[in-house]
mmCIF file of C-alpha atoms in Angstrom:
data_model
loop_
_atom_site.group_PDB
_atom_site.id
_atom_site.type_symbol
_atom_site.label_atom_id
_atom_site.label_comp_id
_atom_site.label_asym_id
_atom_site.label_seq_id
_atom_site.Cartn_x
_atom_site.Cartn_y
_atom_site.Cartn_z
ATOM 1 C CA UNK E 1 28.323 -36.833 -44.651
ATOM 2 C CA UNK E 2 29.486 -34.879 -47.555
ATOM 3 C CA UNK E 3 32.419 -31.740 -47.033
ATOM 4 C CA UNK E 4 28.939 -29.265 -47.956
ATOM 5 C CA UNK E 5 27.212 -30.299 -44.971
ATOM 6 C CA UNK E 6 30.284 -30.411 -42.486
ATOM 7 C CA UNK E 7 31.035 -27.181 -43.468
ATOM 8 C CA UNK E 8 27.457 -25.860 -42.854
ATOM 9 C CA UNK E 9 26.972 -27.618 -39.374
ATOM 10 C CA UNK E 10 30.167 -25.633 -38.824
ATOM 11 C CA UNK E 11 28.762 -22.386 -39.898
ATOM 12 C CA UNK E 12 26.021 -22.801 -38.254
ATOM 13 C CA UNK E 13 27.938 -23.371 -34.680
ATOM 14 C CA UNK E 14 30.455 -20.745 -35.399
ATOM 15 C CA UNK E 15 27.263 -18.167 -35.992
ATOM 16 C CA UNK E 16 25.496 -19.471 -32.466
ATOM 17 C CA UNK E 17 29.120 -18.277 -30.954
ATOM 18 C CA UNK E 18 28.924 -15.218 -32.229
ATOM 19 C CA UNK E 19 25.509 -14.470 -31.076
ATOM 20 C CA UNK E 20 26.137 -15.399 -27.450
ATOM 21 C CA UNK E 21 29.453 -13.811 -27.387
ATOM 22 C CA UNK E 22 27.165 -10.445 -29.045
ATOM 23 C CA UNK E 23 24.676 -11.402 -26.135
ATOM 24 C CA UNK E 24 27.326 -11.307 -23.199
ATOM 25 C CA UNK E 25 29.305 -8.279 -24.349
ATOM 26 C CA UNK E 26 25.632 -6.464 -24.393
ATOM 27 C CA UNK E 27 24.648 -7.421 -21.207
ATOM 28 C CA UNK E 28 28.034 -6.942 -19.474
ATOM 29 C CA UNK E 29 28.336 -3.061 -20.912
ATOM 30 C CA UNK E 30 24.904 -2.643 -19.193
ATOM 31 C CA UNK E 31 26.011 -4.035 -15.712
ATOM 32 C CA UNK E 32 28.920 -1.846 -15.876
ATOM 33 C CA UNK E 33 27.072 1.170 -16.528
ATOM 34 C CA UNK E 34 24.564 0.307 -13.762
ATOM 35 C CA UNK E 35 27.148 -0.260 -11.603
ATOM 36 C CA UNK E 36 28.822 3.360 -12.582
ATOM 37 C CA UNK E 37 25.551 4.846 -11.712
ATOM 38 C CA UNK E 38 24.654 3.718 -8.658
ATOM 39 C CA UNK E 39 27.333 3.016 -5.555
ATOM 40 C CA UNK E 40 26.905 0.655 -2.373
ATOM 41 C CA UNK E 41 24.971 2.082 0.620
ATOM 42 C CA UNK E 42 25.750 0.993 4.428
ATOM 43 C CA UNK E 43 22.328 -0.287 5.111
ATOM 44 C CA UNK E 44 18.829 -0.574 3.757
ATOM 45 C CA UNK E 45 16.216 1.318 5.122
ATOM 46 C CA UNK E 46 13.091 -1.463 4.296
ATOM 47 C CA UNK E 47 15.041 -4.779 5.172
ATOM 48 C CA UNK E 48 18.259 -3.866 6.791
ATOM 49 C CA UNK E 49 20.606 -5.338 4.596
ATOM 50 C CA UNK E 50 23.288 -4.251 2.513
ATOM 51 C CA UNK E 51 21.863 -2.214 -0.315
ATOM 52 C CA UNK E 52 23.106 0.480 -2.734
ATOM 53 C CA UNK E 53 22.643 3.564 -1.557
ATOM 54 C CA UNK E 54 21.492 6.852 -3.601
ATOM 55 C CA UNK E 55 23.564 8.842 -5.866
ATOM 56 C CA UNK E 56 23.359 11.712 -8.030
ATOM 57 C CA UNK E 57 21.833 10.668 -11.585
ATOM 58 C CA UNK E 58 21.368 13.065 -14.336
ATOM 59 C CA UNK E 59 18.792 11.216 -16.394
ATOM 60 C CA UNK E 60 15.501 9.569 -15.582
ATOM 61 C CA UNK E 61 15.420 5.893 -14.912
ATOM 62 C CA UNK E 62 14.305 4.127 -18.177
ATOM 63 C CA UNK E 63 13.914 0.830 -16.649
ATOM 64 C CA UNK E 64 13.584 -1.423 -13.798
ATOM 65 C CA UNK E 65 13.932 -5.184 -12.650
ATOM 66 C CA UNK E 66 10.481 -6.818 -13.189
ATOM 67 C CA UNK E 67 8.118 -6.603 -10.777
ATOM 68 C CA UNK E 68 5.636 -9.558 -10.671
ATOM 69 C CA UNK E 69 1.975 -7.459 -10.578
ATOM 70 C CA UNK E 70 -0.248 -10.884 -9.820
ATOM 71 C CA UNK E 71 -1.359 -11.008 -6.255
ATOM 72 C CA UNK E 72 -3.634 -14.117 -4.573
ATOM 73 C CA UNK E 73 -5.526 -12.784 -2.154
ATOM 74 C CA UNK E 74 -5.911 -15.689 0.771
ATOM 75 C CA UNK E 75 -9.126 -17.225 1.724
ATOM 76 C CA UNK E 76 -11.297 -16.953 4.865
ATOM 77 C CA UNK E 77 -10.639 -19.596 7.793
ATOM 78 C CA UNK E 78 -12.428 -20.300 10.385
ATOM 79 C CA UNK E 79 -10.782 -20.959 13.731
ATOM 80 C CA UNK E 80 -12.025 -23.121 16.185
ATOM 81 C CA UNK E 81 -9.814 -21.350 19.383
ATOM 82 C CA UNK E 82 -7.235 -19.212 19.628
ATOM 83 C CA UNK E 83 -5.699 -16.972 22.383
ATOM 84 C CA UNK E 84 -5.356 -13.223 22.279
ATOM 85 C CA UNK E 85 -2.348 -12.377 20.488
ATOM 86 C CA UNK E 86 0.210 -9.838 22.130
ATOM 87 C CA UNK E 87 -0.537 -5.914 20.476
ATOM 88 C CA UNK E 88 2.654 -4.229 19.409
ATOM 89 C CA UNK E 89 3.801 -1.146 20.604
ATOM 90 C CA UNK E 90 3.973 1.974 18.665
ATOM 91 C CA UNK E 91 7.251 1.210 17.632
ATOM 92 C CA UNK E 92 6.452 -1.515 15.069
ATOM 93 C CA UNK E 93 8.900 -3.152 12.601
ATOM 94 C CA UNK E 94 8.747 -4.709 9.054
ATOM 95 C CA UNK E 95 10.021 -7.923 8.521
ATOM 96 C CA UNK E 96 10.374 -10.207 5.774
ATOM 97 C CA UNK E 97 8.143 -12.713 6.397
ATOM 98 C CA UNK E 98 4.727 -13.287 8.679
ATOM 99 C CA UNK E 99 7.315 -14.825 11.581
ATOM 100 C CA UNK E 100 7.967 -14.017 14.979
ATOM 101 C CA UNK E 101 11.179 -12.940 16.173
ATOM 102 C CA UNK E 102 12.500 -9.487 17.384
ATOM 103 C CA UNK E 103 14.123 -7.093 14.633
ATOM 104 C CA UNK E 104 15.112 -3.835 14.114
ATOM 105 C CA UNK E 105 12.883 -1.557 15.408
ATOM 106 C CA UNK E 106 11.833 1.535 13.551
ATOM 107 C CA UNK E 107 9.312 4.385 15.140
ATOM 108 C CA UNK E 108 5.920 5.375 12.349
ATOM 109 C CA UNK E 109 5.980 9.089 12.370
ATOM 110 C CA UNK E 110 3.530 10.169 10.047
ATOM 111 C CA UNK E 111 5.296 13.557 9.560
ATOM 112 C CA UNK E 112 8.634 11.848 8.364
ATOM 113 C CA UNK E 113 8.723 9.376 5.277
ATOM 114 C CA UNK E 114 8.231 5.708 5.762
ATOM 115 C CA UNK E 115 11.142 3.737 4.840
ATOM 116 C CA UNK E 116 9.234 0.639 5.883
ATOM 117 C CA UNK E 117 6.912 0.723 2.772
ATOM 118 C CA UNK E 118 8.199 4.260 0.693
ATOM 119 C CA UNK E 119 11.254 4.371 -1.543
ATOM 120 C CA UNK E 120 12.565 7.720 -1.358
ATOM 121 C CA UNK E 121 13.801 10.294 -4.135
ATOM 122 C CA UNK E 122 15.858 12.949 -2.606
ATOM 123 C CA UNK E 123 16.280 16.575 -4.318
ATOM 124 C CA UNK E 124 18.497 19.176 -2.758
ATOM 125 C CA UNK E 125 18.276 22.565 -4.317
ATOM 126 C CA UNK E 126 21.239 24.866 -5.064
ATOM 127 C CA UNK E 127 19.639 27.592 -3.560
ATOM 128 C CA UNK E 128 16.316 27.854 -0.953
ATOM 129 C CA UNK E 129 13.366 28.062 -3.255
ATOM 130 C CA UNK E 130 10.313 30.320 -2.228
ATOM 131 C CA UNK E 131 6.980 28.120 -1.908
ATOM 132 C CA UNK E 132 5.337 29.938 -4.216
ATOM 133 C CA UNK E 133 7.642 28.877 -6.976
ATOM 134 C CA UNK E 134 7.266 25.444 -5.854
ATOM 135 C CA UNK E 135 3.629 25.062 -5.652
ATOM 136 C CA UNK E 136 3.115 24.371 -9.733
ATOM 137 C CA UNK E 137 5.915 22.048 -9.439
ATOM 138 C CA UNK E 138 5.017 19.391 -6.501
ATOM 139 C CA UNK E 139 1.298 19.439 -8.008
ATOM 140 C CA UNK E 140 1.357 16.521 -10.617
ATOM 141 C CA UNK E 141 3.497 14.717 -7.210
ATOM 142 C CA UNK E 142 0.126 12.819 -6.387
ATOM 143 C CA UNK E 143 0.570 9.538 -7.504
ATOM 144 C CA UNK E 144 2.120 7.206 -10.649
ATOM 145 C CA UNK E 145 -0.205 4.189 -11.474
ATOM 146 C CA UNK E 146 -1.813 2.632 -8.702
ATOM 147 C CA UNK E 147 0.390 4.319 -6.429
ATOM 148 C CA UNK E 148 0.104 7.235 -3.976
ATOM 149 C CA UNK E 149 2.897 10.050 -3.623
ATOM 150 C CA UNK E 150 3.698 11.599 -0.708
ATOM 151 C CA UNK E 151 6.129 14.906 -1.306
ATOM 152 C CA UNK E 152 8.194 16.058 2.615
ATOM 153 C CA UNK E 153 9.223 19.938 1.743
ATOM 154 C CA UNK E 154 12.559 20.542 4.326
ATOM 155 C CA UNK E 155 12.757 24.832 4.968
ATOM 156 C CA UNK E 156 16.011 26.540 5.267
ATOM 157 C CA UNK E 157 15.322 26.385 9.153
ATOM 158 C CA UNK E 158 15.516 22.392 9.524
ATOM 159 C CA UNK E 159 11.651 22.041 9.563
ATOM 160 C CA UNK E 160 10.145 19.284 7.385
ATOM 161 C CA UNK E 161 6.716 19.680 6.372
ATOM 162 C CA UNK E 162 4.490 17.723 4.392
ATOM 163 C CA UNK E 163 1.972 20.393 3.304
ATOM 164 C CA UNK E 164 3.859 23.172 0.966
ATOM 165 C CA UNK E 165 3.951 26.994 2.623
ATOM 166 C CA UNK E 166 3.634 29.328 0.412
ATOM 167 C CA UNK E 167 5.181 31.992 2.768
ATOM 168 C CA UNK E 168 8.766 29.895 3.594
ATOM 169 C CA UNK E 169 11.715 28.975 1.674
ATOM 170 C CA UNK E 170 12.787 25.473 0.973
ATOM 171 C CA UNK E 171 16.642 23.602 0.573
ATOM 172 C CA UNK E 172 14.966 20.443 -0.135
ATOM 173 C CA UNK E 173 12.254 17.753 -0.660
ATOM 174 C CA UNK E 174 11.731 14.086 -0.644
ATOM 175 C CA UNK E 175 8.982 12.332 -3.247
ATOM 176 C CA UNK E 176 8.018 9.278 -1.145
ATOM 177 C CA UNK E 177 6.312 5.869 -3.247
ATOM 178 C CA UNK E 178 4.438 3.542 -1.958
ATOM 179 C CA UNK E 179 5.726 0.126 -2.611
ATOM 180 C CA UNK E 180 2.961 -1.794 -3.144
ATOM 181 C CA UNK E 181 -0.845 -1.878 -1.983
ATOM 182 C CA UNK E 182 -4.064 -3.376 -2.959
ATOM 183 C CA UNK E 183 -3.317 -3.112 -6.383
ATOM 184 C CA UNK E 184 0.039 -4.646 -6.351
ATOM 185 C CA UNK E 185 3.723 -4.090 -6.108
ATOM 186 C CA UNK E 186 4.990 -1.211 -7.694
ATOM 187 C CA UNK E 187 5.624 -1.522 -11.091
ATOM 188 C CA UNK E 188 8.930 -0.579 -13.203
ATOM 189 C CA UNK E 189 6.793 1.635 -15.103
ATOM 190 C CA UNK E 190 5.340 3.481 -11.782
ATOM 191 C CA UNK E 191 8.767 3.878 -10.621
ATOM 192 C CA UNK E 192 9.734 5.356 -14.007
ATOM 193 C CA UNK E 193 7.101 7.982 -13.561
ATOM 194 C CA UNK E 194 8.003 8.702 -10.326
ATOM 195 C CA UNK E 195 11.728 9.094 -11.469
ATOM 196 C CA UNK E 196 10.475 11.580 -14.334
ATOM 197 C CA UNK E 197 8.572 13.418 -12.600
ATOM 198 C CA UNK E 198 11.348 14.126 -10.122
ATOM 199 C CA UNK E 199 13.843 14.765 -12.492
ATOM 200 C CA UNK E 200 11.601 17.385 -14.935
ATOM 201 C CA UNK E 201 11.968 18.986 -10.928
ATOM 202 C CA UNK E 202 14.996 19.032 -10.709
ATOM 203 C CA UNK E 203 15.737 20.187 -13.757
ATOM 204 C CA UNK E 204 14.169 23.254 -13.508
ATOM 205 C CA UNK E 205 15.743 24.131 -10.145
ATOM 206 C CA UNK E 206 19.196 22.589 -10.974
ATOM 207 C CA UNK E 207 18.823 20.522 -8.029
ATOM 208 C CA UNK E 208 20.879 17.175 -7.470
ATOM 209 C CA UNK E 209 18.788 14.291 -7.096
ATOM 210 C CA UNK E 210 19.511 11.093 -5.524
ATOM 211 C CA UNK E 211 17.497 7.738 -5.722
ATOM 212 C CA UNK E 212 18.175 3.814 -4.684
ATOM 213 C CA UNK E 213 18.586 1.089 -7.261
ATOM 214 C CA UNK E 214 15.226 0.526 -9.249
ATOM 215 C CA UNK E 215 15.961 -3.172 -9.094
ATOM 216 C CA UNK E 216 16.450 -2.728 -5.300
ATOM 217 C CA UNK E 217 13.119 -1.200 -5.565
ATOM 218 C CA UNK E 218 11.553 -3.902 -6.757
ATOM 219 C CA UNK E 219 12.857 -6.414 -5.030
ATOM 220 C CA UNK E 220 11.698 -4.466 -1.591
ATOM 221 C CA UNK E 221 8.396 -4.109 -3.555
ATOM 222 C CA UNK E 222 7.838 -7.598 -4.100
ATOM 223 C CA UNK E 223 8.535 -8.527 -0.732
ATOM 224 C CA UNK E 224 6.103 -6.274 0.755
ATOM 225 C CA UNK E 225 3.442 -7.072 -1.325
ATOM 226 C CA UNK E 226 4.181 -10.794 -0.829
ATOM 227 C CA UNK E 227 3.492 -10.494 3.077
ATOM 228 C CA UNK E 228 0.515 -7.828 2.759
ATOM 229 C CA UNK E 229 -0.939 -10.573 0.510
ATOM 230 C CA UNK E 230 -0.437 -13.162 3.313
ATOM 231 C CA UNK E 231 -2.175 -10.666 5.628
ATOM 232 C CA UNK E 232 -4.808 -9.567 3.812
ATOM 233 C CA UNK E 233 -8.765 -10.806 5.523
ATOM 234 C CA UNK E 234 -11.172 -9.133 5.245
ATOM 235 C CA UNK E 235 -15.055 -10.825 6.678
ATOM 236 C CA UNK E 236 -18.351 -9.363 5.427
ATOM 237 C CA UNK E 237 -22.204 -10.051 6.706
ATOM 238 C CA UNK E 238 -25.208 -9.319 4.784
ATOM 239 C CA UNK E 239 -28.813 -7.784 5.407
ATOM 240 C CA UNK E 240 -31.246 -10.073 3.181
ATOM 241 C CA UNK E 241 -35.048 -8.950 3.128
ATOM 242 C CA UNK E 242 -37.643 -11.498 4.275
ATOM 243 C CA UNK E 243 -40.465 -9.357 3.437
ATOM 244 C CA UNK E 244 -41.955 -8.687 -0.403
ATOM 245 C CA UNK E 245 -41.215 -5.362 -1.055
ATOM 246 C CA UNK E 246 -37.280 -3.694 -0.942
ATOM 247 C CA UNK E 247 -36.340 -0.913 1.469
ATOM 248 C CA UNK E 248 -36.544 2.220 1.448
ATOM 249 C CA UNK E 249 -32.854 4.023 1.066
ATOM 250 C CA UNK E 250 -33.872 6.792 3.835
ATOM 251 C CA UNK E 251 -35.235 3.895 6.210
ATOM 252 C CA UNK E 252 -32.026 2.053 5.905
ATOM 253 C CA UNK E 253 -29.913 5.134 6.525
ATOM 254 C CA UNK E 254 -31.831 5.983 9.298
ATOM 255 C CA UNK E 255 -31.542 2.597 10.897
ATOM 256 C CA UNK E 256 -28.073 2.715 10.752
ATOM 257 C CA UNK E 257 -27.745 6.174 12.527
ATOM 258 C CA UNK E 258 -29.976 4.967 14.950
ATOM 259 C CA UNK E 259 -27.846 2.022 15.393
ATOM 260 C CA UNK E 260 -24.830 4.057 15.790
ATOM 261 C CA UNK E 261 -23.152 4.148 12.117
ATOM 262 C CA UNK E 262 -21.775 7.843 11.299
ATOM 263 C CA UNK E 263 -20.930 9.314 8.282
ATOM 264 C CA UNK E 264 -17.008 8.864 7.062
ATOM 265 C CA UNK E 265 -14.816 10.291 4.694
ATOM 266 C CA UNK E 266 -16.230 7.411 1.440
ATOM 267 C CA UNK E 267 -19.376 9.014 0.357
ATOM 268 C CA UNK E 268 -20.599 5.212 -0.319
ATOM 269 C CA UNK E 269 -19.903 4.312 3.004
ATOM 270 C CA UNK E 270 -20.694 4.617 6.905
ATOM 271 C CA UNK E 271 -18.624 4.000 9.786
ATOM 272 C CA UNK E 272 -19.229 2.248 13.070
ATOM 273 C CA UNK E 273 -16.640 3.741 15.915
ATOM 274 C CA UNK E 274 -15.559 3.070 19.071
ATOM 275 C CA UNK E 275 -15.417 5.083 22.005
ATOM 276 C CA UNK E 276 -12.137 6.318 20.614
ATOM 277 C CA UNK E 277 -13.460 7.199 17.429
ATOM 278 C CA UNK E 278 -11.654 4.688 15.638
ATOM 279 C CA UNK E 279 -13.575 2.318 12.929
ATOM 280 C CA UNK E 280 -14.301 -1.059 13.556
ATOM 281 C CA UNK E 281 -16.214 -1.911 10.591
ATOM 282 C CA UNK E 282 -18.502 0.194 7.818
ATOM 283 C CA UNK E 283 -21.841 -0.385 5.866
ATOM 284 C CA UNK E 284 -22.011 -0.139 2.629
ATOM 285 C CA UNK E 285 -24.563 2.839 1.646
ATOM 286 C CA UNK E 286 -26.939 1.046 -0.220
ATOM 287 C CA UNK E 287 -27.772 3.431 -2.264
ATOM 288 C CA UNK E 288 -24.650 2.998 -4.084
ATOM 289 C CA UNK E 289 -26.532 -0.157 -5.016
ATOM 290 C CA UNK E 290 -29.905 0.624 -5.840
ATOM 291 C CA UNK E 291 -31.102 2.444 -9.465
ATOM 292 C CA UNK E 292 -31.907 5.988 -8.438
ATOM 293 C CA UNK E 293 -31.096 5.667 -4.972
ATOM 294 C CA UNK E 294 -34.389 5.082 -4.300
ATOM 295 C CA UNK E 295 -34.700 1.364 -3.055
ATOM 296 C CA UNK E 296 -32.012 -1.501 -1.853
ATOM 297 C CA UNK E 297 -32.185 -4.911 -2.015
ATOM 298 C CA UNK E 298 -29.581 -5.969 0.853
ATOM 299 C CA UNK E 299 -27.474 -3.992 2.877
ATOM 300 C CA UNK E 300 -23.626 -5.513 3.698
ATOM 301 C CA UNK E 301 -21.243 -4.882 6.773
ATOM 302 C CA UNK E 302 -17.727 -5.206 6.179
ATOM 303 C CA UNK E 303 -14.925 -6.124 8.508
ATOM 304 C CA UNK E 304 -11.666 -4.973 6.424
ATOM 305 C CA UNK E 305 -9.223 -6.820 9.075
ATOM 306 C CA UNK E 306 -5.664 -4.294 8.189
ATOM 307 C CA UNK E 307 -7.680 -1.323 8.153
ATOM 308 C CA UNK E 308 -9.897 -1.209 11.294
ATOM 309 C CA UNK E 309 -8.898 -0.714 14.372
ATOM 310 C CA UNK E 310 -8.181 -3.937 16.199
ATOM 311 C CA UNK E 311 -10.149 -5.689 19.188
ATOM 312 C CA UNK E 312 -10.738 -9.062 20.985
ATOM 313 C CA UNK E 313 -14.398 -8.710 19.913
ATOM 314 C CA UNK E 314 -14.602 -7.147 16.416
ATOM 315 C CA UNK E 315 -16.783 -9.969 14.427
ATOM 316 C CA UNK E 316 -18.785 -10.516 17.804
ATOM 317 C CA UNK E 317 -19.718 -6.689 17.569
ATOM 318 C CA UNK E 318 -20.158 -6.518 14.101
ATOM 319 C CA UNK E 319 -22.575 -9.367 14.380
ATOM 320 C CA UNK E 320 -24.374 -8.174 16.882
ATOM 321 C CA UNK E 321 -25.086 -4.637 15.301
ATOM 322 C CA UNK E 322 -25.764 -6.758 12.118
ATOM 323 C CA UNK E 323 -28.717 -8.783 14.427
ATOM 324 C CA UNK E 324 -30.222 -5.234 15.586
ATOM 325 C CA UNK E 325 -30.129 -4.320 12.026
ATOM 326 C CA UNK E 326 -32.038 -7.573 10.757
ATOM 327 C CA UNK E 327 -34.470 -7.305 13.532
ATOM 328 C CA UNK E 328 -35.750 -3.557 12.918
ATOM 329 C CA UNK E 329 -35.144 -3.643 9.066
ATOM 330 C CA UNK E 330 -37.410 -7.301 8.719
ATOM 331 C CA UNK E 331 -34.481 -8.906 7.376
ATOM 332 C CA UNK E 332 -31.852 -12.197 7.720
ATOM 333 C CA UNK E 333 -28.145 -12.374 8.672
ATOM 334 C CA UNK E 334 -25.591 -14.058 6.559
ATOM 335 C CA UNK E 335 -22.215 -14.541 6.233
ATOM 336 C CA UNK E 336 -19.472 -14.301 2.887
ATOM 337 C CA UNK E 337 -20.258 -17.465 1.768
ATOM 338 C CA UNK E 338 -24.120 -16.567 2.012
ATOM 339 C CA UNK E 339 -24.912 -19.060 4.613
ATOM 340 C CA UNK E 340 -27.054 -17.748 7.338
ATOM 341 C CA UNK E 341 -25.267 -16.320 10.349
ATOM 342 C CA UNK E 342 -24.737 -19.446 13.048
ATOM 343 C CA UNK E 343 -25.720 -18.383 16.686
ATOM 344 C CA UNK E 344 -21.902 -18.790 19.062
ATOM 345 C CA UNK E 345 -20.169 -18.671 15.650
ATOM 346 C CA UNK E 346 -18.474 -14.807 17.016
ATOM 347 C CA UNK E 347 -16.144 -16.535 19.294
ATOM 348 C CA UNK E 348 -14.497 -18.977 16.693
ATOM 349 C CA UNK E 349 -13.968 -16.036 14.324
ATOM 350 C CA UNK E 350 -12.687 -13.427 16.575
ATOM 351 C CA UNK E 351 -9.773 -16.181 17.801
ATOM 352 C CA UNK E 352 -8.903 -16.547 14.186
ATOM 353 C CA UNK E 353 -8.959 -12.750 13.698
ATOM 354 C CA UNK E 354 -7.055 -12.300 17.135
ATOM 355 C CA UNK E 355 -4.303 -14.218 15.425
ATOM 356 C CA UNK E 356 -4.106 -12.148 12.331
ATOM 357 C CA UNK E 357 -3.888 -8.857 14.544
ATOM 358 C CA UNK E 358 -1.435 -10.257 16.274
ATOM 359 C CA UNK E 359 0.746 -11.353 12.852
ATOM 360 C CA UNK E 360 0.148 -7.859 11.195
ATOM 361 C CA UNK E 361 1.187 -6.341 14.384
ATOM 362 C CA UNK E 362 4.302 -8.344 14.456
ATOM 363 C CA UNK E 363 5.303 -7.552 10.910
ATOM 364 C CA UNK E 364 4.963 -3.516 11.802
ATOM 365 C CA UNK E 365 1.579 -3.343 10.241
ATOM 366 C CA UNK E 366 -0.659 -2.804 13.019
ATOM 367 C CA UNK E 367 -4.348 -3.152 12.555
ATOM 368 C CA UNK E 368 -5.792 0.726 11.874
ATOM 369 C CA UNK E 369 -2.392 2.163 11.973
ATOM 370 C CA UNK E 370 -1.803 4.716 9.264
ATOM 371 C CA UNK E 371 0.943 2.807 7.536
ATOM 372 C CA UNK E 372 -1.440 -0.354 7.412
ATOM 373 C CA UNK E 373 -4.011 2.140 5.730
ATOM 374 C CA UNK E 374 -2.116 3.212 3.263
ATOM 375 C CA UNK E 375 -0.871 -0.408 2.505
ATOM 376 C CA UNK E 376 -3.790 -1.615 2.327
ATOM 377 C CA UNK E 377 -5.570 0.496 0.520
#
């Protein structure tokens, strides 16, 4: 080997040296400005472990830790017998993982922010602000991505509300984000938005503002989607004509009043309620289906498992108001995986869905509840 090449192998590793020692320099300035930024907190609201807490940050979050966005929804199992799981109180708790155990237990108000599945940006103003000057403010506060926004106005009394007054004063208010739903966890980019947002506030009201670690975020994100995703079930049956010609729309709508479905808050949909008024399960308005809205083809029932209310019977009731369906509308039964509808198959279904009440109840998402609503959603 001739001095030419030594001295270029030598080059070459003296260059790879100087790029890694570039590389660590870089990414230790960034740690230490992160750490500057943000200080430890005594306890985390979501998991109940150490966690930084909020501080006072001047500038809006530019990034995040990575969040991963690709969620696997689980497939439908059929249970062959199962006992009635235990329901949970009102006083539910999150927990890492789908497992039974007792944890810290944490009461759902709907009037306070939920720590469970929000992460919370705090602004405290230097002087009470009149609602009216608030009201163009906390109007974009609706949602970032995929995600919903919930905004908690505190008065110069003590009272939080989460509907803005234009006739009281605020000190305060609290932008809560979702941390994941149907569409995934949140993102670094939603959380940016959020951050903005708050920030452009706070700004203009020279108001402190205070928010966790975004990679803290994340990582509470990405838990929370992780069990939802374990949770998630939802079971469907289908109306399928057996004579020629397709119904009506107005005949199917009236068949479903008549068989007790109601109209709900999605246009597309009706709603089948217990005596409580809660919803057990919905059909889908076919004329979200049909050209013109003038005939339908088949008619579905859905069971969405998180968000309907919970019972010992839900697919045996669905089923059945499925069967008076079929009967009046001329039609067949059958189920997800468009096999027809087996006579005794309700009882091997509602064991297996007895057991997933019982796990979302356990992991402080009870079925119907509003924080399993809005995780689910």
């Amino acid at each position: 080997m001739s001095d030419l090449q030594i001295g270029l192998i030598v080059l070459g590793v003296a260059l790879i040296v100087v790029v890694l020692g570039l590389n660590w320099w870089q990414d230790r300035r960034v740690r230490n400005k992160m750490q500057a930024t943000f200080s430890p907190a005594q306890e985390d609201p979501l998991l109940g472990d150490a966690a930084p807490e909020p501080v006072v940050k001047t500038k809006p979050v530019k990034k995040a830790a990575p969040v991963p966005t690709e969620r696997v929804e689980p497939a439908w199992q059929s249970a062959a017998t199962d006992d009635a799981a235990p329901e949970a109180d009102d006083e539910d708790v999150f927990r890492r993982e789908p497992a039974v155990g007792a944890g810290t237990v944490s009461r759902v108000d709907e009037d306070q922010p939920d720590t469970a599945v929000e992460a919370l940006i705090d602004l405290g103003f230097a002087r009470p602000v009149p609602g009216r000057d608030l009201l163009p403010l906390v109007r974009e506060l609706d949602r970032v991505g995929q995600k919903p926004l919930r905004v908690f106005l505190r008065t110069v009394d003590g009272d939080q509300f989460l509907k803005l007054r234009l006739d009281r004063d605020y000190v305060s208010l609290q932008i809560a984000v979702l941390l994941a739903n149907r569409s995934g966890a949140l993102t670094a980019s939603e959380w940016a938005q959020a951050w903005s947002r708050a920030e452009r506030i706070a700004e203009q009201l020279d108001a402190s503002i205070e928010g966790p670690d975004p990679a803290h975020v994340a990582e509470h994100a990405r838990q929370l989607d992780e069990l939802c995703a374990a949770l998630d079930t939802s079971v469907g049956l289908t109306l399928v004509p057996q004579r020629p010609q397709p119904w009506r729309v107005a005949e199917v709508l009236a068949q479903a009043h008549d068989a007790g479905f109601v109209e709900g808050t999605d246009p597309d949909r009706l709603e089948w309620r217990d005596e409580r008024g809660a919803v057990r399960f919905v059909l889908v308005h076919p004329a979200s289906e049909a050209r013109g809205g003038a005939v339908a083809g088949r008619v579905s029932l859905l069971l969405d498992v998180p968000r309907h209310a919970a019972s010992d019977t839900a697919f045996a009731d669905m089923a059945h108001v499925a069967r008076q369906l079929a009967d009046v509308l001329e039609a067949g039964v059958v189920d997800d995986n468009g096999q027809p509808l087996a006579d005794g198959s309700e009882g091997a279904v509602d064991a297996h869905l007895r057991r997933l009440y019982g796990q979302l109840a356990e992991n402080g998402l009870k079925a119907g509840s509003p924080r399993a609503v809005r995780v689910f959603a």
